[in-house]
Short mmCIF file of C-alpha atoms in Angstrom, two decimals:
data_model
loop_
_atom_site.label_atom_id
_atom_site.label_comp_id
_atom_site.label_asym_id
_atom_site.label_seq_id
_atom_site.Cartn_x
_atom_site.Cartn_y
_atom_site.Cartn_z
CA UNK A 1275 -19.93 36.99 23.32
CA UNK A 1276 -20.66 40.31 25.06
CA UNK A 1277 -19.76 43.41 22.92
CA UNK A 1278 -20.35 46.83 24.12
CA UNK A 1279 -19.46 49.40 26.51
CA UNK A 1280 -20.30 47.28 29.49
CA UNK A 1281 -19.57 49.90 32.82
CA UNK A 1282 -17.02 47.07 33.92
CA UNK A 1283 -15.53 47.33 30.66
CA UNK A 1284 -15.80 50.54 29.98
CA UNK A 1285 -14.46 51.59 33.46
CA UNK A 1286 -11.57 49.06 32.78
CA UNK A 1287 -10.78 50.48 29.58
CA UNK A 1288 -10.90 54.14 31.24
CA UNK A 1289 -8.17 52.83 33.73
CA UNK A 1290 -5.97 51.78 30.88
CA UNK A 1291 -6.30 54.90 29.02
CA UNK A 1292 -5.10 56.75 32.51
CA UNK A 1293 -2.14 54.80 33.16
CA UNK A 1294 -1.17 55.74 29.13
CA UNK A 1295 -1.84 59.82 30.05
CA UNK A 1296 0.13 59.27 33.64
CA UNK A 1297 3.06 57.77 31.21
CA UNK A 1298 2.71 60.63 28.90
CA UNK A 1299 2.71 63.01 31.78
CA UNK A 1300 5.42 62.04 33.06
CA UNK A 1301 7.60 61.57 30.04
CA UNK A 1302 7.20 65.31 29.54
CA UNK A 1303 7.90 66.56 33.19
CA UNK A 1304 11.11 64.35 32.92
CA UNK A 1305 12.51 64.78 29.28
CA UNK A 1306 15.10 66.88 30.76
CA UNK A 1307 16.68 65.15 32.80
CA UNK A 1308 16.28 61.88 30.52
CA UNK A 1309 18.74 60.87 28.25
CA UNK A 1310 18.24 61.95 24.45
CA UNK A 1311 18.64 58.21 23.50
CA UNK A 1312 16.41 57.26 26.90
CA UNK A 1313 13.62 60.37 26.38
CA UNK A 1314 13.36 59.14 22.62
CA UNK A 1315 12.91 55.16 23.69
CA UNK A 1316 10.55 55.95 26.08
CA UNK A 1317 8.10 58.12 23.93
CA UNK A 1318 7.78 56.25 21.03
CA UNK A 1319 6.94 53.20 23.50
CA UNK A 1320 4.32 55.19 24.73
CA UNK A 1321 2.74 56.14 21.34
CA UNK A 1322 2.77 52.35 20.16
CA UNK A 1323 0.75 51.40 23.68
CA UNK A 1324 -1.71 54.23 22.70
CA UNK A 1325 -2.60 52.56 19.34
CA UNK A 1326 -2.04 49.24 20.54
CA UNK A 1327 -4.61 50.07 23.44
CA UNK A 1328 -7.12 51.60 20.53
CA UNK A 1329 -6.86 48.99 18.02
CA UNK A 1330 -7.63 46.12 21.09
CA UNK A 1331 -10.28 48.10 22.68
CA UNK A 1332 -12.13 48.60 19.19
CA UNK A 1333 -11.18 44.41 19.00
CA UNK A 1334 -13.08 43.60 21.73
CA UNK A 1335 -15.81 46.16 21.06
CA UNK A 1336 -17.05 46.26 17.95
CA UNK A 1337 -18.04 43.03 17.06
CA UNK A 1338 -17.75 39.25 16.83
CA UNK A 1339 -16.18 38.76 13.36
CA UNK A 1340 -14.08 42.33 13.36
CA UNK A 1341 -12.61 40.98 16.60
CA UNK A 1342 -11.93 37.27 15.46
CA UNK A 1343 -10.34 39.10 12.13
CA UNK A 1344 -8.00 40.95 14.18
CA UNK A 1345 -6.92 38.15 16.59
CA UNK A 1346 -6.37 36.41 13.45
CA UNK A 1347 -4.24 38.77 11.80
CA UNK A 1348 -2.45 38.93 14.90
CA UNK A 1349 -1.55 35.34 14.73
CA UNK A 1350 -0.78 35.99 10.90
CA UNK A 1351 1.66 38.64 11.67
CA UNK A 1352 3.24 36.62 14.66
CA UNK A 1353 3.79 33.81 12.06
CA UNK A 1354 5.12 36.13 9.42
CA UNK A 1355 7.82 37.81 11.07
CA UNK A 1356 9.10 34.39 12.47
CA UNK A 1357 9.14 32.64 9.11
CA UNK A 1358 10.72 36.03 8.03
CA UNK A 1359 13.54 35.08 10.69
CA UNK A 1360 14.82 31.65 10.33
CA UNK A 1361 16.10 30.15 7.78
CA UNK A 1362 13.63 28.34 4.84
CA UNK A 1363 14.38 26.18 2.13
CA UNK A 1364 13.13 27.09 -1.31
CA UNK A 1365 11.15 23.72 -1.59
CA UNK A 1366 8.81 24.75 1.97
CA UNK A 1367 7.36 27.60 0.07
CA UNK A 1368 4.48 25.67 -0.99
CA UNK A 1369 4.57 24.35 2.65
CA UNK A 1370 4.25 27.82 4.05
CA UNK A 1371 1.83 28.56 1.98
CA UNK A 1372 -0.36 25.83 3.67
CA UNK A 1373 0.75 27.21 7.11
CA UNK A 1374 -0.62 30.21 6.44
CA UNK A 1375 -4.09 28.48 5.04
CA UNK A 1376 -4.40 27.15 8.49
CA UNK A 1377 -4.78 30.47 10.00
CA UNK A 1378 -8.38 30.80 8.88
CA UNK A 1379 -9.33 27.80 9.37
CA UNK A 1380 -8.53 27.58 12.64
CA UNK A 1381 -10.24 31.28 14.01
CA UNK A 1382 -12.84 29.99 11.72
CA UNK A 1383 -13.52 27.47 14.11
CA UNK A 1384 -13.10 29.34 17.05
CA UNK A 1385 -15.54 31.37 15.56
CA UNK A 1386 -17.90 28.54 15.42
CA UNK A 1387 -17.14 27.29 18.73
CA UNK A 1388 -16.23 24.12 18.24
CA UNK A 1389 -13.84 23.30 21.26
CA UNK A 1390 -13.25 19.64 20.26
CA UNK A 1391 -11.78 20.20 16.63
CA UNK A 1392 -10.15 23.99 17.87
CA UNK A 1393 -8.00 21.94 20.01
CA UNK A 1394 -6.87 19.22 17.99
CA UNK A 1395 -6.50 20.94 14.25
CA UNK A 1396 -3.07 22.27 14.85
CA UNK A 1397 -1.55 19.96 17.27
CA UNK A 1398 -2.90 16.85 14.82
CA UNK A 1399 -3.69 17.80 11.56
CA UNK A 1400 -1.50 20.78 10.80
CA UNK A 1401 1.20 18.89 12.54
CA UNK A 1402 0.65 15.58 9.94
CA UNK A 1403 -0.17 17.62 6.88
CA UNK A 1404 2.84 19.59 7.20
CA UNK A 1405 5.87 16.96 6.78
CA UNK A 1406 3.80 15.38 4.86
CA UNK A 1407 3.83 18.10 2.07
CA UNK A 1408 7.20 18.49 2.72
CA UNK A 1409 8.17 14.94 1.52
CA UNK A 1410 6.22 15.52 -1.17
CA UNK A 1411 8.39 17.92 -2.85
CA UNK A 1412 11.09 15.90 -2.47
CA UNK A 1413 14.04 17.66 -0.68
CA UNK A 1414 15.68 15.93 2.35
CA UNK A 1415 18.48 17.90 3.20
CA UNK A 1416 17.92 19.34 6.65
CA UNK A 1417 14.80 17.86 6.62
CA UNK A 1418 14.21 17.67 10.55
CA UNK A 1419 15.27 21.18 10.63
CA UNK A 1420 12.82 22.39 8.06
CA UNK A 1421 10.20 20.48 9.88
CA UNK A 1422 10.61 21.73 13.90
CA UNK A 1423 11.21 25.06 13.33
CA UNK A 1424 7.78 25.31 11.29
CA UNK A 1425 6.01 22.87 13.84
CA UNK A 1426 7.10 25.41 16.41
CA UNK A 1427 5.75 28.19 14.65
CA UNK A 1428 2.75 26.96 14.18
CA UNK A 1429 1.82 25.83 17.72
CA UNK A 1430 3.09 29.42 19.26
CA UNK A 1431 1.85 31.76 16.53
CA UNK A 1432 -1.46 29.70 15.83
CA UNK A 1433 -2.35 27.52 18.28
CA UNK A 1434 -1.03 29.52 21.76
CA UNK A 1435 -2.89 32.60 20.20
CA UNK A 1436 -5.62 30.87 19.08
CA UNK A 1437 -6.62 30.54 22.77
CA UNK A 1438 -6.72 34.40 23.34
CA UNK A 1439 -9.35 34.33 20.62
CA UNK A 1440 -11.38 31.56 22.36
CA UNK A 1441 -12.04 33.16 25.18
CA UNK A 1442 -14.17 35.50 23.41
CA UNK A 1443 -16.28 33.01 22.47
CA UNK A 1444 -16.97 31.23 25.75
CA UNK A 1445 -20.31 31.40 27.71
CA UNK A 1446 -21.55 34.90 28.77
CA UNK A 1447 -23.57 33.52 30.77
CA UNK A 1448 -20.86 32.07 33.59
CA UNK A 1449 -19.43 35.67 33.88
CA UNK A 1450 -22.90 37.18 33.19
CA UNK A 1451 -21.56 41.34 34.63
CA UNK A 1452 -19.09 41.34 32.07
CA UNK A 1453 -18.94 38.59 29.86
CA UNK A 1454 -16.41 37.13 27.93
CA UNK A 1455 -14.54 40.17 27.19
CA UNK A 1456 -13.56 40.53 31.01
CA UNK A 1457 -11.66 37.42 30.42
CA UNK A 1458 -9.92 38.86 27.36
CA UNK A 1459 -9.35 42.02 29.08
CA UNK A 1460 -7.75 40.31 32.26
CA UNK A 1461 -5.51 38.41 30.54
CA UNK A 1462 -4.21 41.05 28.13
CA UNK A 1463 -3.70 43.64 30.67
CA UNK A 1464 -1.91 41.17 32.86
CA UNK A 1465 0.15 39.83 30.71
CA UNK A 1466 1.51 42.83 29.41
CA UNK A 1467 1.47 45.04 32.93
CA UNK A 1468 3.49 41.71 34.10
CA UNK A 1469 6.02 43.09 31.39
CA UNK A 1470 6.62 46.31 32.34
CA UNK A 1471 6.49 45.53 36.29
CA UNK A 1472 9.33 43.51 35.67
CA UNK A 1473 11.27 45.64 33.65
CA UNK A 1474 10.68 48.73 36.55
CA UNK A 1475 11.66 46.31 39.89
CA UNK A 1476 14.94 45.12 37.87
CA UNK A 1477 15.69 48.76 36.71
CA UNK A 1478 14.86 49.51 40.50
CA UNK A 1479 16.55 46.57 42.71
CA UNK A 1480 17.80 44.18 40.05
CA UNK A 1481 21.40 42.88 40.36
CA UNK A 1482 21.51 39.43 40.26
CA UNK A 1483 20.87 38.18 36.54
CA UNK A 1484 18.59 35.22 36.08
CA UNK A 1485 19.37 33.84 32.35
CA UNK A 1486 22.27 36.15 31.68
CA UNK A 1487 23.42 34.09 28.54
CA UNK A 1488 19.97 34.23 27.07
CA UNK A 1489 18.66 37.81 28.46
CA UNK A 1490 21.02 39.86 30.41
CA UNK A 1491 18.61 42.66 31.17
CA UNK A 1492 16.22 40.15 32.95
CA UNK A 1493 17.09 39.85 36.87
CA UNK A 1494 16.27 38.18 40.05
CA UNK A 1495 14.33 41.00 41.50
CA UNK A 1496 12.74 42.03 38.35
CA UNK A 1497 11.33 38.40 38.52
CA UNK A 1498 10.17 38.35 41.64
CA UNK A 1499 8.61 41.53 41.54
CA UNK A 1500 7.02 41.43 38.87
CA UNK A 1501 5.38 37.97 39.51
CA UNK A 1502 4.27 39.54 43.04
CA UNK A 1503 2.96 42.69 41.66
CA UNK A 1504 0.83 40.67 39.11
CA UNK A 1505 -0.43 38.26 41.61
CA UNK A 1506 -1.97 41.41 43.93
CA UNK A 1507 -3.50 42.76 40.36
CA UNK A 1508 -4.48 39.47 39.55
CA UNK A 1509 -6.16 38.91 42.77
CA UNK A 1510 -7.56 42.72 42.65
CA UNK A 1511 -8.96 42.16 39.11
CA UNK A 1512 -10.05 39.01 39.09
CA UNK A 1513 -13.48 39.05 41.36
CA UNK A 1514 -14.15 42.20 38.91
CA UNK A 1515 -13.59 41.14 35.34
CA UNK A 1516 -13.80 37.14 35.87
CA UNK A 1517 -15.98 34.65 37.38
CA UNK A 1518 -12.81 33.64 39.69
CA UNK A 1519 -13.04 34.15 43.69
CA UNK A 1520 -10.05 35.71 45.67
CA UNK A 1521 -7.80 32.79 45.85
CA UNK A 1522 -8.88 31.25 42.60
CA UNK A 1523 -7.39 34.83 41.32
CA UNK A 1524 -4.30 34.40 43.00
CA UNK A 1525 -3.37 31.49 41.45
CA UNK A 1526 -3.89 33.03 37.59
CA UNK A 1527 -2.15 35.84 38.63
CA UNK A 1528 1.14 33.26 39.37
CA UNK A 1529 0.24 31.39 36.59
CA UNK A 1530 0.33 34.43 34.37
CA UNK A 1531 3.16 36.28 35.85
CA UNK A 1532 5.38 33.69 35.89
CA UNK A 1533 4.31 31.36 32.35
CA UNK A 1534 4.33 35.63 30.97
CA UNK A 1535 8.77 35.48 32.11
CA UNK A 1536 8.85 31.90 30.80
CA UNK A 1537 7.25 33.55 27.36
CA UNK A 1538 9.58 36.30 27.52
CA UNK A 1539 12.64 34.60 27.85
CA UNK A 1540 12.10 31.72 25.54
CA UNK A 1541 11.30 34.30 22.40
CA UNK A 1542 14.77 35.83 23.63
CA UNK A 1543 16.58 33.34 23.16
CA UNK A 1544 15.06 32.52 19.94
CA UNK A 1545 16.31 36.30 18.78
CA UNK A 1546 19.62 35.38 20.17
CA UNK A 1547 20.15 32.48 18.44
CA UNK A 1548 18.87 34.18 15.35
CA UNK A 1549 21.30 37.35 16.21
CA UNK A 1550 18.69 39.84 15.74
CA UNK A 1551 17.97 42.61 18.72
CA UNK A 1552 13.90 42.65 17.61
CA UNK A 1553 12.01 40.31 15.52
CA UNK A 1554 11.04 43.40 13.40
CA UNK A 1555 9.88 47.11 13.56
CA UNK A 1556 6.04 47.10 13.32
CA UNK A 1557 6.08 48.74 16.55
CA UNK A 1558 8.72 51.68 17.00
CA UNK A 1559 10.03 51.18 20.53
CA UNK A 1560 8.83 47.74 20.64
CA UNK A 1561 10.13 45.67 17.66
CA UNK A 1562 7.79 43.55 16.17
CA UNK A 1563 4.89 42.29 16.79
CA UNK A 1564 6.25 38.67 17.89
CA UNK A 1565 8.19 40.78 20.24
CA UNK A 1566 4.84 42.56 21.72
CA UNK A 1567 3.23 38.78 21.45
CA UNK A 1568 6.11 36.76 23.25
CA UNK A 1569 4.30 36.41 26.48
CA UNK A 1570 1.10 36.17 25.40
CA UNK A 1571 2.27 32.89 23.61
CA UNK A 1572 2.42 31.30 26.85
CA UNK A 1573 0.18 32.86 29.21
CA UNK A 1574 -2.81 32.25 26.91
CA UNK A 1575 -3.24 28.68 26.63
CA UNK A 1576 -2.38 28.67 30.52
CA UNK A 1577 -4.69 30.95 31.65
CA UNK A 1578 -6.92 29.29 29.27
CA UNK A 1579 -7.52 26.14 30.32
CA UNK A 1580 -7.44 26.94 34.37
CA UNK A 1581 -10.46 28.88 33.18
CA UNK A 1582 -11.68 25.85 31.45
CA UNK A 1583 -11.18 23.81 34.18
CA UNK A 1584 -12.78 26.17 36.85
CA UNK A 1585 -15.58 26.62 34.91
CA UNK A 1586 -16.37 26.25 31.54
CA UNK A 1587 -15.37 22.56 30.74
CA UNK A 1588 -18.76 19.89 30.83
CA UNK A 1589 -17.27 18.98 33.80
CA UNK A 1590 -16.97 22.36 35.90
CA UNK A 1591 -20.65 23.02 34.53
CA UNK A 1592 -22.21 19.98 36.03
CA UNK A 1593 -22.83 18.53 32.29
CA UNK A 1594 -20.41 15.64 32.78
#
């Protein structure tokens, strides 16, 4: 891992930190003619992106294990405010308990590097042990119910997130100008810029809805600008923070802009079913953090393993 301030990194982190004071800037030259209810939205949505930008530049900065500890206790809060959400049966609370266990184990191991047992513990183990323990304590009724929603959980909160944290640990050496962290930074900012450009083009030109029983606000154009704004950055950003060429930057743009909607949407419709507006209130103007998270559950292990597959995989590196 490469920690430190890195002039790529550090000039990337500057950027970020100007489009926060633009947004500031602008909040205040407009709060006239906002709506109160708008004006008050808007600024506390901007104060949660300036700690959320500070606590994930320190992340990435400071060191190996702080970083690790907060990806982790990302994934921990994730998982928290979902099992805080759907319904549980007194007899999984022992079960939980072991879902939680998991967490450490598994950025433990990302820690350590080890690829081959990162990418089966969840998916394999976790997914055995689990019903397993739930049999144990003896309680059938809505068994199958009990056991997918946790299942689910535990592959989006854990195991999707889990790959955010792997990329720190990946070879400096194949990115050597920036290191692992420009993969970390690239995806983050993507993701969540992809966010936010789609919420602006379907505020701007949206009319046509896309899911309008799952997430009314959430239109054709937003969609496709967004996803075409985020390709450009992607392509922009990539050569810069990532080993990637100009077309292989292209692609993980699409891949992120549009696996980022797919993230979106699918967390929506979770909250829908669940009848709640956010999955919590962590972050004023946000929600929660599952809410902040949604799209990061699916563009990490995406953008992941294209990465692994260009070029960190025995394979890509000639060792296969």
């Amino acid at each position: 891992m490469s920690f430190g301030f890195q002039p790529v990194v550090a000039t990337a982190l500057a950027g970020i930190a100007g489009i926060l004071i633009v947004a500031s800037v602008l909040i205040a030259l407009l709060r006239k003619r906002l709506p109160e209810a708008l004006r008050t939205e808007l600024v506390q949505r901007v104060k949660s992106w300036w700690v959320m930008a500070a606590v994930f530049a320190a992340a990435i900065l400071v060191g190996d294990v702080v970083s690790l500890v907060c990806f982790a206790l990302l994934s921990f809060l994730a998982l928290k405010e979902y099992l805080s959400l759907i319904p549980t049966r007194r007899a999984d609370r022992r079960v939980i308990f072991w879902a939680y266990l998991a967490i450490p184990v598994q950025f433990t191991m990302i820690g350590l590097g080890w690829y081959g047992v990162f990418i089966i513990f969840v998916p394999v183990y976790v997914f055995l042990l689990l019903p397993f323990r739930m049999v144990l304590a003896g309680e059938t009724a809505n068994f199958v119910r009990a056991v997918g929603t946790l299942q689910w959980g535990m592959m989006a909160m854990v195991f999707a997130i889990g790959h955010l944290a792997y990329l720190l640990v990946l070879p400096d050496e194949v990115n050597p100008s920036v290191g692992s962290v420009g993969l970390v930074l690239y995806l983050v900012f993507l993701t969540q810029f992809n966010d936010v450009l789609q919420f602006v083009w379907g505020k701007l030109l949206g009319r046509r809805k896309v899911v309008p029983q799952v997430s009314p606000g959430k239109t054709v154009a937003g969609l496709v600008g967004g996803v075409a704004t985020t390709i450009v950055l992607g392509w922009a950003l990539g050569p810069w923070l990532t080993p990637m060429n100009w077309w292989q930057s292209l692609i993980a743009g699409a891949i992120i802009g549009v696996s980022g909607f797919a993230g979106d949407v699918t967390i929506s419709a979770l909250k829908r079913d669940l009848g709640v507006k956010d999955t919590g209130s962590l972050l004023p103007g946000h929600g929660g953090m599952l809410d902040r998270v949604d799209s990061l559950i699916f563009t990490a292990p995406l953008f992941f393993h294209y990465m692994w597959f260009l070029y960190y995989s025995p394979t890509a590196q000639g060792l296969l």
